[in-house]
PDB file of C-alpha atoms and ligand atoms in Angstrom:
ATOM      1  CA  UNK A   1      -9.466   6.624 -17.436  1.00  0.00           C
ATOM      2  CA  UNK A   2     -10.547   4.012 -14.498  1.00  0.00           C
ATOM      3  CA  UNK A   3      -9.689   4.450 -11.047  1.00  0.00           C
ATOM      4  CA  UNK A   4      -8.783   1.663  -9.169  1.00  0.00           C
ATOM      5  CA  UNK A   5      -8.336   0.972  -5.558  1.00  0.00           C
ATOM      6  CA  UNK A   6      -7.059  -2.373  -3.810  1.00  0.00           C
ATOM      7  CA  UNK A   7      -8.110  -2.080  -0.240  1.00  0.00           C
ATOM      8  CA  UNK A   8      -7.314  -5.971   1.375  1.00  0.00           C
ATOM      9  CA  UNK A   9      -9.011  -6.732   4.079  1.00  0.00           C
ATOM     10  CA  UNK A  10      -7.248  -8.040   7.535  1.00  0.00           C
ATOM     11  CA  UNK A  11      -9.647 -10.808   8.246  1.00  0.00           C
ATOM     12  CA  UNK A  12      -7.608 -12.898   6.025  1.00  0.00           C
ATOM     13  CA  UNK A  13      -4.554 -11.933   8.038  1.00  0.00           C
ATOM     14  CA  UNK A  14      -2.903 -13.531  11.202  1.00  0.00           C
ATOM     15  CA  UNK A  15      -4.286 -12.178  14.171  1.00  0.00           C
ATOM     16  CA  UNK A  16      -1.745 -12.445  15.860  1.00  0.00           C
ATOM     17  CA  UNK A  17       0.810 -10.231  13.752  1.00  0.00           C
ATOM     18  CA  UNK A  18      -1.195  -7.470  12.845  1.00  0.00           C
ATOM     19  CA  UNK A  19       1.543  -5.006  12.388  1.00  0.00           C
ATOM     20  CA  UNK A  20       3.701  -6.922  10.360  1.00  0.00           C
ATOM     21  CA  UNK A  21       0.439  -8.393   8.420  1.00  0.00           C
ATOM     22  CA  UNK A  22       0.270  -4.295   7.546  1.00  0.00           C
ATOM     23  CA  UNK A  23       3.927  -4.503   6.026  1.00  0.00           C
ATOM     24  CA  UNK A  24       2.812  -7.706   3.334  1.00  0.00           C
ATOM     25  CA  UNK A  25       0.154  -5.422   2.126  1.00  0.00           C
ATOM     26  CA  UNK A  26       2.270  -2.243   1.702  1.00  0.00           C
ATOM     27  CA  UNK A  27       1.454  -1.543  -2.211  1.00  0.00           C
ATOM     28  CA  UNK A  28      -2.690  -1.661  -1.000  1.00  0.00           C
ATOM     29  CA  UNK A  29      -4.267   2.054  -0.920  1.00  0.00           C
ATOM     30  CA  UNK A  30      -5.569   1.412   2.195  1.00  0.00           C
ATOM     31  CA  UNK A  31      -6.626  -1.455   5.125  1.00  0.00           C
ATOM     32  CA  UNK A  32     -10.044  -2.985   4.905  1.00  0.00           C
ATOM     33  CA  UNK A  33     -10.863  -3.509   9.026  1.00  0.00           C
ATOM     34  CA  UNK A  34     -14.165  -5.738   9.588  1.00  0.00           C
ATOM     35  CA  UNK A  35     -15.490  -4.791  12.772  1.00  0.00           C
ATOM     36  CA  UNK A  36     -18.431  -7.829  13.898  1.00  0.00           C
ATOM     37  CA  UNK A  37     -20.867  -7.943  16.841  1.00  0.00           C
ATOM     38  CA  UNK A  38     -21.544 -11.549  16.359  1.00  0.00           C
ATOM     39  CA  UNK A  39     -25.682  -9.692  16.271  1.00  0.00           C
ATOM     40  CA  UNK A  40     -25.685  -7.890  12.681  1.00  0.00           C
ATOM     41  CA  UNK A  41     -23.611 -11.080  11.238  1.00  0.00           C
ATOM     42  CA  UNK A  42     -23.215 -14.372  13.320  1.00  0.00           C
ATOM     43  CA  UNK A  43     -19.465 -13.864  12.969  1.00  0.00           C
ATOM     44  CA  UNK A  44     -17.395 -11.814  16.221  1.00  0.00           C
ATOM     45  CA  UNK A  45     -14.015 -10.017  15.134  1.00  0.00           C
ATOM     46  CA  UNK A  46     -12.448  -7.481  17.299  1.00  0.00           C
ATOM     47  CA  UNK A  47     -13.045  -3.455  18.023  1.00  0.00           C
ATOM     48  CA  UNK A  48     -12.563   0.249  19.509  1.00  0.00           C
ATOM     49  CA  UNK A  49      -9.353  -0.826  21.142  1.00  0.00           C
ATOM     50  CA  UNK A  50      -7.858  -3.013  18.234  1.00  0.00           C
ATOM     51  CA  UNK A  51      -8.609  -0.054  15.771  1.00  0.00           C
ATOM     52  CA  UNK A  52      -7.472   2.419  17.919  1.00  0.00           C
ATOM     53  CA  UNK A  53      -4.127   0.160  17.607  1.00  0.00           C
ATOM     54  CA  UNK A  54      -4.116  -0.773  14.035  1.00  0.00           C
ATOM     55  CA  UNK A  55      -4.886   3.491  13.653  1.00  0.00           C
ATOM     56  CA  UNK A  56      -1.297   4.172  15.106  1.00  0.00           C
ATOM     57  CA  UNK A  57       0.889   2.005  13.814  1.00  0.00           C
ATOM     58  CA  UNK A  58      -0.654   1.692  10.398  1.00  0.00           C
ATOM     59  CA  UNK A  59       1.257   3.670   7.500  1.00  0.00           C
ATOM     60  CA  UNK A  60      -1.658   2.613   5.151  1.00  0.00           C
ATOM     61  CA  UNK A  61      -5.592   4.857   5.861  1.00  0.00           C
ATOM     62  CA  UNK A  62      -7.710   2.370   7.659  1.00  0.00           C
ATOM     63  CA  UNK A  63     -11.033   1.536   6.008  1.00  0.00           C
ATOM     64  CA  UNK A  64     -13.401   0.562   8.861  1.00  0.00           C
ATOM     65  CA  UNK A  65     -16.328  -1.750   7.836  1.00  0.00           C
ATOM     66  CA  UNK A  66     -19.316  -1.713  10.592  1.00  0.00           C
ATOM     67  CA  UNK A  67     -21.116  -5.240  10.578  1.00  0.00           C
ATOM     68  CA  UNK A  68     -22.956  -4.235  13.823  1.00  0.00           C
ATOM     69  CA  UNK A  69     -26.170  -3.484  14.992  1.00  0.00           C
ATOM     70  CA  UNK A  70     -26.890  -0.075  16.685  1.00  0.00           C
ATOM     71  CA  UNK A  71     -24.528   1.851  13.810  1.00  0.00           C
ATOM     72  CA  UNK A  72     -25.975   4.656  15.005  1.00  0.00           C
ATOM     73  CA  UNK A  73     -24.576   4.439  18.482  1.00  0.00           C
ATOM     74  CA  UNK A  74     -21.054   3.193  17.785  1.00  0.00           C
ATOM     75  CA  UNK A  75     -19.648   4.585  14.044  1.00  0.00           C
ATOM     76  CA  UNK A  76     -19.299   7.933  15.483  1.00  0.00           C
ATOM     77  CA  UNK A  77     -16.482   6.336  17.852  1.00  0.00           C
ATOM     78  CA  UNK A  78     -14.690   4.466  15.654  1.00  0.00           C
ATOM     79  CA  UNK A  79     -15.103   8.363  13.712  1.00  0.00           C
ATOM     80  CA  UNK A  80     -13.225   9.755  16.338  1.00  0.00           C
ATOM     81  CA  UNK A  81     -10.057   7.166  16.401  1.00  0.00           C
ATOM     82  CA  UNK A  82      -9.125   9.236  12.925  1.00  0.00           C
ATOM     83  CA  UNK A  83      -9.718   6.574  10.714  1.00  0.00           C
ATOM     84  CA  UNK A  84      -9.601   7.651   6.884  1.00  0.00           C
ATOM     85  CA  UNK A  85     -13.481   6.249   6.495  1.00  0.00           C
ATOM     86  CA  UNK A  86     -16.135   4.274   8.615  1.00  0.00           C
ATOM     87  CA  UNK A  87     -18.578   2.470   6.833  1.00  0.00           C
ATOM     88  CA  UNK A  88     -21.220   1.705   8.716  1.00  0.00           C
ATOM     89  CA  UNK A  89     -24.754  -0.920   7.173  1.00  0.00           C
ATOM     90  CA  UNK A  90     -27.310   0.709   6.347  1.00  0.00           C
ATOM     91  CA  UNK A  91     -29.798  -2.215   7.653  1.00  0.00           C
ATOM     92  CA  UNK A  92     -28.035  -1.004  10.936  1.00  0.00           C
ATOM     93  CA  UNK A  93     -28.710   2.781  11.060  1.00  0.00           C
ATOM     94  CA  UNK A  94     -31.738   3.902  12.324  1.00  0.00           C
ATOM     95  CA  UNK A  95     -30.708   7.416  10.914  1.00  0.00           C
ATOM     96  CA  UNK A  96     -28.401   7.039   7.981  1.00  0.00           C
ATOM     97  CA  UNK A  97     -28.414  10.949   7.440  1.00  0.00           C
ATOM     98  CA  UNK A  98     -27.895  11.991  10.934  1.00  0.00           C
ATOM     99  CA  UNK A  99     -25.345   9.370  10.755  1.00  0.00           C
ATOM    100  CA  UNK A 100     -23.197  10.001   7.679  1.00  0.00           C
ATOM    101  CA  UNK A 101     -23.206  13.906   9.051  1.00  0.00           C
ATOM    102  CA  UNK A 102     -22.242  13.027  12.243  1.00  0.00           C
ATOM    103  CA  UNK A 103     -18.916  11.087  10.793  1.00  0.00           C
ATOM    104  CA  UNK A 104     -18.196  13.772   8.310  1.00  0.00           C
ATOM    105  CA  UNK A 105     -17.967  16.486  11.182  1.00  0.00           C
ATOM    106  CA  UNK A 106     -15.861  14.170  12.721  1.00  0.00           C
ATOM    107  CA  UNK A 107     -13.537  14.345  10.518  1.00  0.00           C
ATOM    108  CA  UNK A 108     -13.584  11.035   8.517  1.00  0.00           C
ATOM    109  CA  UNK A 109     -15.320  10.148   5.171  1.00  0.00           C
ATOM    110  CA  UNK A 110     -18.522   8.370   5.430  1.00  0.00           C
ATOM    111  CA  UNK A 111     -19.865   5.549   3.731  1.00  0.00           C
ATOM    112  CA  UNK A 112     -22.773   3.313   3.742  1.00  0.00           C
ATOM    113  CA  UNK A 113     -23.474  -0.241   3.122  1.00  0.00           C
ATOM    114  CA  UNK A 114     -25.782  -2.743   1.326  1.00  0.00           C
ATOM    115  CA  UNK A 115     -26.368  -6.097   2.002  1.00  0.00           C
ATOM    116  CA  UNK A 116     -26.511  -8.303  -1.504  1.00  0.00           C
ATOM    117  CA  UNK A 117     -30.370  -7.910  -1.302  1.00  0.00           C
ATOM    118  CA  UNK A 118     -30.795  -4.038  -0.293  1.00  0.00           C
ATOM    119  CA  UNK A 119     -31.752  -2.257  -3.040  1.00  0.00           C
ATOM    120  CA  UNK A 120     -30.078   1.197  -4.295  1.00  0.00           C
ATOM    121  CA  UNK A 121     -32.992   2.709  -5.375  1.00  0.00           C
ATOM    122  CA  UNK A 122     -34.205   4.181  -1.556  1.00  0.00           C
ATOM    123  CA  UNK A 123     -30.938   5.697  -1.201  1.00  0.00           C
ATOM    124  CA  UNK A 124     -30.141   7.690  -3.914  1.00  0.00           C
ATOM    125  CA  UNK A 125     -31.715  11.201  -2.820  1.00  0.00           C
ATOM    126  CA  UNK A 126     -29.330  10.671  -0.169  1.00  0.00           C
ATOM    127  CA  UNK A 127     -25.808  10.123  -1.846  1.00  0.00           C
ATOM    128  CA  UNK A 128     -24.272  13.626  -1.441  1.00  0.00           C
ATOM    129  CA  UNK A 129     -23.796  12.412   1.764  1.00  0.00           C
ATOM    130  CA  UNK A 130     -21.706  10.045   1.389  1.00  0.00           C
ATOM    131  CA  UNK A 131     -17.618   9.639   0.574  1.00  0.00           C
ATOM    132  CA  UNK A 132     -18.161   6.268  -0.319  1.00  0.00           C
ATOM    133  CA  UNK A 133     -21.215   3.246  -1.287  1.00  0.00           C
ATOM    134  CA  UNK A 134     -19.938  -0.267  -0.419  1.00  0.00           C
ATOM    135  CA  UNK A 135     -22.097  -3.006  -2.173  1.00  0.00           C
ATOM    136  CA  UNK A 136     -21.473  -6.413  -0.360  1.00  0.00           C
ATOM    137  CA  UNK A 137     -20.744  -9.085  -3.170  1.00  0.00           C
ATOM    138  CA  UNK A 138     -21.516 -11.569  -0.353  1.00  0.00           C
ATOM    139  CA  UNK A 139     -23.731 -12.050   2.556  1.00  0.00           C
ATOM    140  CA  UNK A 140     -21.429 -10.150   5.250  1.00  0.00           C
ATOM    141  CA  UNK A 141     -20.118 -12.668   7.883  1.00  0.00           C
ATOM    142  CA  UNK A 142     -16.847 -14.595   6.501  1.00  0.00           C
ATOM    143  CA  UNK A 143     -14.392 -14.158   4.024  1.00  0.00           C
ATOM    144  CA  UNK A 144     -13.476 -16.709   1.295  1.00  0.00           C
ATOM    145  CA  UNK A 145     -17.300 -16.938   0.167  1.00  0.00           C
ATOM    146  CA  UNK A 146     -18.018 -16.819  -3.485  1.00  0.00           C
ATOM    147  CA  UNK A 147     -18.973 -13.433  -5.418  1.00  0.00           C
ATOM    148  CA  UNK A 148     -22.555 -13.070  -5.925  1.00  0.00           C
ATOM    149  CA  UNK A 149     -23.108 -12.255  -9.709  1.00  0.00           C
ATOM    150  CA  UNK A 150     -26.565 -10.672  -9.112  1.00  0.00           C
ATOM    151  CA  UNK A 151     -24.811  -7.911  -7.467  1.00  0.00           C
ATOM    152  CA  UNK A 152     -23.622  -7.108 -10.695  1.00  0.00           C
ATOM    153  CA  UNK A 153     -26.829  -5.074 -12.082  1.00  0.00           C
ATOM    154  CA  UNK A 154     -27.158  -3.409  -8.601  1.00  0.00           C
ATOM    155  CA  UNK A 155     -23.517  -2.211  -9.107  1.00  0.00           C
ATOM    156  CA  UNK A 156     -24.293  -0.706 -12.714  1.00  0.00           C
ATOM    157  CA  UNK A 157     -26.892   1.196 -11.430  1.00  0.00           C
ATOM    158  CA  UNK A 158     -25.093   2.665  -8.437  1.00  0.00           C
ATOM    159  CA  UNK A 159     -22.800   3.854 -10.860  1.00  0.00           C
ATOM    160  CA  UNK A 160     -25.375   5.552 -12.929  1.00  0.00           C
ATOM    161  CA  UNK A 161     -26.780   7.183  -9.721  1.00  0.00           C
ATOM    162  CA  UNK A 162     -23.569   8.527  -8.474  1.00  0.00           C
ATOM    163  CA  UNK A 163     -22.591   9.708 -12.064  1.00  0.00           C
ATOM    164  CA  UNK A 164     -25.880  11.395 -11.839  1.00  0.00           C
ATOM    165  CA  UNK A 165     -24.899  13.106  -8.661  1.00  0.00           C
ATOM    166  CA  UNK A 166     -21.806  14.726 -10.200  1.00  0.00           C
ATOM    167  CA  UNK A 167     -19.948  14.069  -6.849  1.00  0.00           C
ATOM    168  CA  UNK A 168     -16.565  12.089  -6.833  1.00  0.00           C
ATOM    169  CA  UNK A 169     -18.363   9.553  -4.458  1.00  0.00           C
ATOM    170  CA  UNK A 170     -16.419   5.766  -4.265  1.00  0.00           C
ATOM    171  CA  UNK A 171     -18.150   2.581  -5.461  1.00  0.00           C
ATOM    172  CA  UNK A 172     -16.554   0.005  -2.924  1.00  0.00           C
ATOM    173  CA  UNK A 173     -16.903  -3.904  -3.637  1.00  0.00           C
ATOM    174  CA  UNK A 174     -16.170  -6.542  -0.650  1.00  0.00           C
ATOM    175  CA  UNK A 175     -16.982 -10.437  -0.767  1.00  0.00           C
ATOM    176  CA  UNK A 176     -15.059 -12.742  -3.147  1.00  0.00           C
ATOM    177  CA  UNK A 177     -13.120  -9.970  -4.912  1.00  0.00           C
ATOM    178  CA  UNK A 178      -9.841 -12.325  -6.989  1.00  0.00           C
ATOM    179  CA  UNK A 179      -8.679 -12.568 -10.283  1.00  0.00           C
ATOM    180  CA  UNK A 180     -11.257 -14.251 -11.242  1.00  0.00           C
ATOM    181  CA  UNK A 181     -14.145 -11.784 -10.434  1.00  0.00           C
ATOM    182  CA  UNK A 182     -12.570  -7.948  -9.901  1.00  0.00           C
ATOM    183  CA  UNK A 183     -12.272  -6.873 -13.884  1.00  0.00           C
ATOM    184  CA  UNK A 184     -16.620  -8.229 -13.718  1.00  0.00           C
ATOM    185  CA  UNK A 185     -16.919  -5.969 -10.620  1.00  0.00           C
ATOM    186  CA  UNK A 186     -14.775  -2.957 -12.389  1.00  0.00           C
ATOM    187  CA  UNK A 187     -17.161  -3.294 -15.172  1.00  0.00           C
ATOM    188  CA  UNK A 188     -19.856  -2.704 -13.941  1.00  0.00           C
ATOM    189  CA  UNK A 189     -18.681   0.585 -12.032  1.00  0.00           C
ATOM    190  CA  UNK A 190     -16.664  -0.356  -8.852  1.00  0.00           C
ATOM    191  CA  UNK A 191     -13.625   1.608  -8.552  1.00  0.00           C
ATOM    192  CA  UNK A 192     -12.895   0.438  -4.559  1.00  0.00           C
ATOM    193  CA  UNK A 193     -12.013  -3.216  -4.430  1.00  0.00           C
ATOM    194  CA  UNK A 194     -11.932  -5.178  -1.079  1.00  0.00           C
ATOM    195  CA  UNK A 195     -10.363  -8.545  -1.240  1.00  0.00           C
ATOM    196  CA  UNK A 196      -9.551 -10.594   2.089  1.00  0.00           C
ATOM    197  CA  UNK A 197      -8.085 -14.395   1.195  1.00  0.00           C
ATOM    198  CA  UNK A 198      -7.211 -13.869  -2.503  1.00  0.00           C
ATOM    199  CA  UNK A 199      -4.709 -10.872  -0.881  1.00  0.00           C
ATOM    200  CA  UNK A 200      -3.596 -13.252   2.447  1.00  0.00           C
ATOM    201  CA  UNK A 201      -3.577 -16.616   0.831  1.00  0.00           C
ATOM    202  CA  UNK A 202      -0.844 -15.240  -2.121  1.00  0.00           C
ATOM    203  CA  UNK A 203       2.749 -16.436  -1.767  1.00  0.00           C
ATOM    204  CA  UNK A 204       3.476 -12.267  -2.002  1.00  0.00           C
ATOM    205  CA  UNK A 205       0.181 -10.081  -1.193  1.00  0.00           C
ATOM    206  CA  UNK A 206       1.905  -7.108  -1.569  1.00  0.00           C
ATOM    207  CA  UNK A 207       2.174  -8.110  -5.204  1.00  0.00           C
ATOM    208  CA  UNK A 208      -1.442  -9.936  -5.670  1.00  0.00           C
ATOM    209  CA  UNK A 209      -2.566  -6.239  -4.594  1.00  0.00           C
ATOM    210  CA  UNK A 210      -0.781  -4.932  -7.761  1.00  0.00           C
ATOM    211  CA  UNK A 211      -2.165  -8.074 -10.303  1.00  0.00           C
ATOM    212  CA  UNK A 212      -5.714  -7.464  -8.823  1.00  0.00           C
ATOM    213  CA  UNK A 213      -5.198  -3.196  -9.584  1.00  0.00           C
ATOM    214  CA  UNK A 214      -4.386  -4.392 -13.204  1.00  0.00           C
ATOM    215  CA  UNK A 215      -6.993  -6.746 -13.446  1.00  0.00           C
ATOM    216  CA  UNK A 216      -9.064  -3.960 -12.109  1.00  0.00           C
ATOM    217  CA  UNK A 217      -7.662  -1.549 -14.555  1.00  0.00           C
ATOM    218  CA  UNK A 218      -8.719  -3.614 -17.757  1.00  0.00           C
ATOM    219  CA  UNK A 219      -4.670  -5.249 -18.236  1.00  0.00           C
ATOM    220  CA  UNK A 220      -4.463  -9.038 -18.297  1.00  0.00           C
TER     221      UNK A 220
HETATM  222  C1  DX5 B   1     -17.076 -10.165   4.788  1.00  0.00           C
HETATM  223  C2  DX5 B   1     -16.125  -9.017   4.981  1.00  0.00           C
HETATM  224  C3  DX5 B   1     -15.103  -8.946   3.922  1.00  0.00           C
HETATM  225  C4  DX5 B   1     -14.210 -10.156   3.851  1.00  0.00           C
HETATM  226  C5  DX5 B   1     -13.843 -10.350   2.427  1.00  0.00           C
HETATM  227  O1  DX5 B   1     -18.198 -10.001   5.549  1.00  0.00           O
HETATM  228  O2  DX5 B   1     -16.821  -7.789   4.977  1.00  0.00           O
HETATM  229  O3  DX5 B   1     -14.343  -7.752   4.006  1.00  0.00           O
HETATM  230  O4  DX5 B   1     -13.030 -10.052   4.600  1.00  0.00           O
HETATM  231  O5  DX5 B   1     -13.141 -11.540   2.299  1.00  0.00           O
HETATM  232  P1  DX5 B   1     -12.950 -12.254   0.898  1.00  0.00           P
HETATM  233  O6  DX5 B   1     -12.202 -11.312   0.016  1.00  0.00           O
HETATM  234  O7  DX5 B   1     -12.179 -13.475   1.246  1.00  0.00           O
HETATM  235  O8  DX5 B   1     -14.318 -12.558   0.367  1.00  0.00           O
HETATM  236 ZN1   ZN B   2     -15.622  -5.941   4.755  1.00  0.00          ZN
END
């Protein structure tokens, strides 16, 4: 039996509403947050304090996702808001170990990144410590860009990897995740599905979360 997990992401939403851009989305299992320096991607969002505000009036577990430089520095903050999980790149972490221990004795579940051309493979000695593996399905930056297909192999073999771990560690997608791509995605092993403008840009995201879960699920 597949797992399935819609987590939309709030770059898609208005800005300017976040809390009741929370209540559209209330059938998701959990808020994507994209945190940007403007260094890591050429793209500038918001963070600490807007987290930290989004973390107490959010009935959903916020999902941070790190697109900044100096990981090592600033995840271990974010940690310490009591978000559910901080993801943090792992192009940005001079010590991903270190790292993913430091968030986990914080108190939140860790997770690590790749970029569409990172590979797996240097990583995998290193799983156990991690909650969660997000493989970007597009270059990090913006939403609404198109799913990268040669992600797909690089998703199988995560899969592999973690079933060869024996741990019950997540296999998160983000970047062009609709109804079009997610059941490709789920395929190949994701079980963690972030999608930004397909969620926002429905006439009801609370229910697009639910078609995208089926989709995700194998149903039509
Ligand atoms: C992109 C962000 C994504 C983005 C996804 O760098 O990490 O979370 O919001 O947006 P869509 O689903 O529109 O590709
Ligand atoms: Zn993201």
């Amino acid at each position: 039996m597949r797992n399935a997990r819609i987590n939309p992401s709030i770059l898609s939403a208005d800005f300017a509403n976040l809390a009741s851009e929370l209540d559209r989305i209330h059938t998701a299992d959990a808020v994507h947050v994209d945190v940007m320096d403007n260094h890591f991607v050429p793209n500038l969002t918001l963070g600490l304090p807007v987290v930290d505000a989004l973390q107490k009036v959010s009935k959903l577990p916020i999902d941070v996702h790190l697109m900044i430089e100096d990981a090592d520095r600033w995840a271990p903050e974010y940690a310490q808001l009591g978000v559910d999980s901080v993801t943090f790149h792992a192009e940005a972490a001079s010590a991903p170990i270190r790292l993913a221990r430091e968030l986990r004795s914080a108190g939140t579940k860790a997770a690590m990144a790749l970029r569409p051309a990172t590979p797996i493979e240097p990583y995998i000695d290193m799983l156990d410590e991690l909650d969660m593996v997000l493989l970007m399905t597009v270059e990090p930056g913006f939403g609404g860009q198109k799913f990268l297909d040669l992600v797909l192999p690089k998703i199988r073999r995560a899969r592999a990897a973690i079933e060869g771990s024996g741990k019950p560690i997540a296999l998160q997608v983000d970047g062009g995740i609709s109804r079009d791509t997610i059941a490709r995605a789920a395929e190949a092993g994701a079980d963690v599905f972030v999608a930004g403008s397909a969620v926002y840009s429905a006439p009801e995201p609370s229910v697009e979360v639910d078609v995208l879960r089926n989709l995700a699920l194998g149903g039509h």
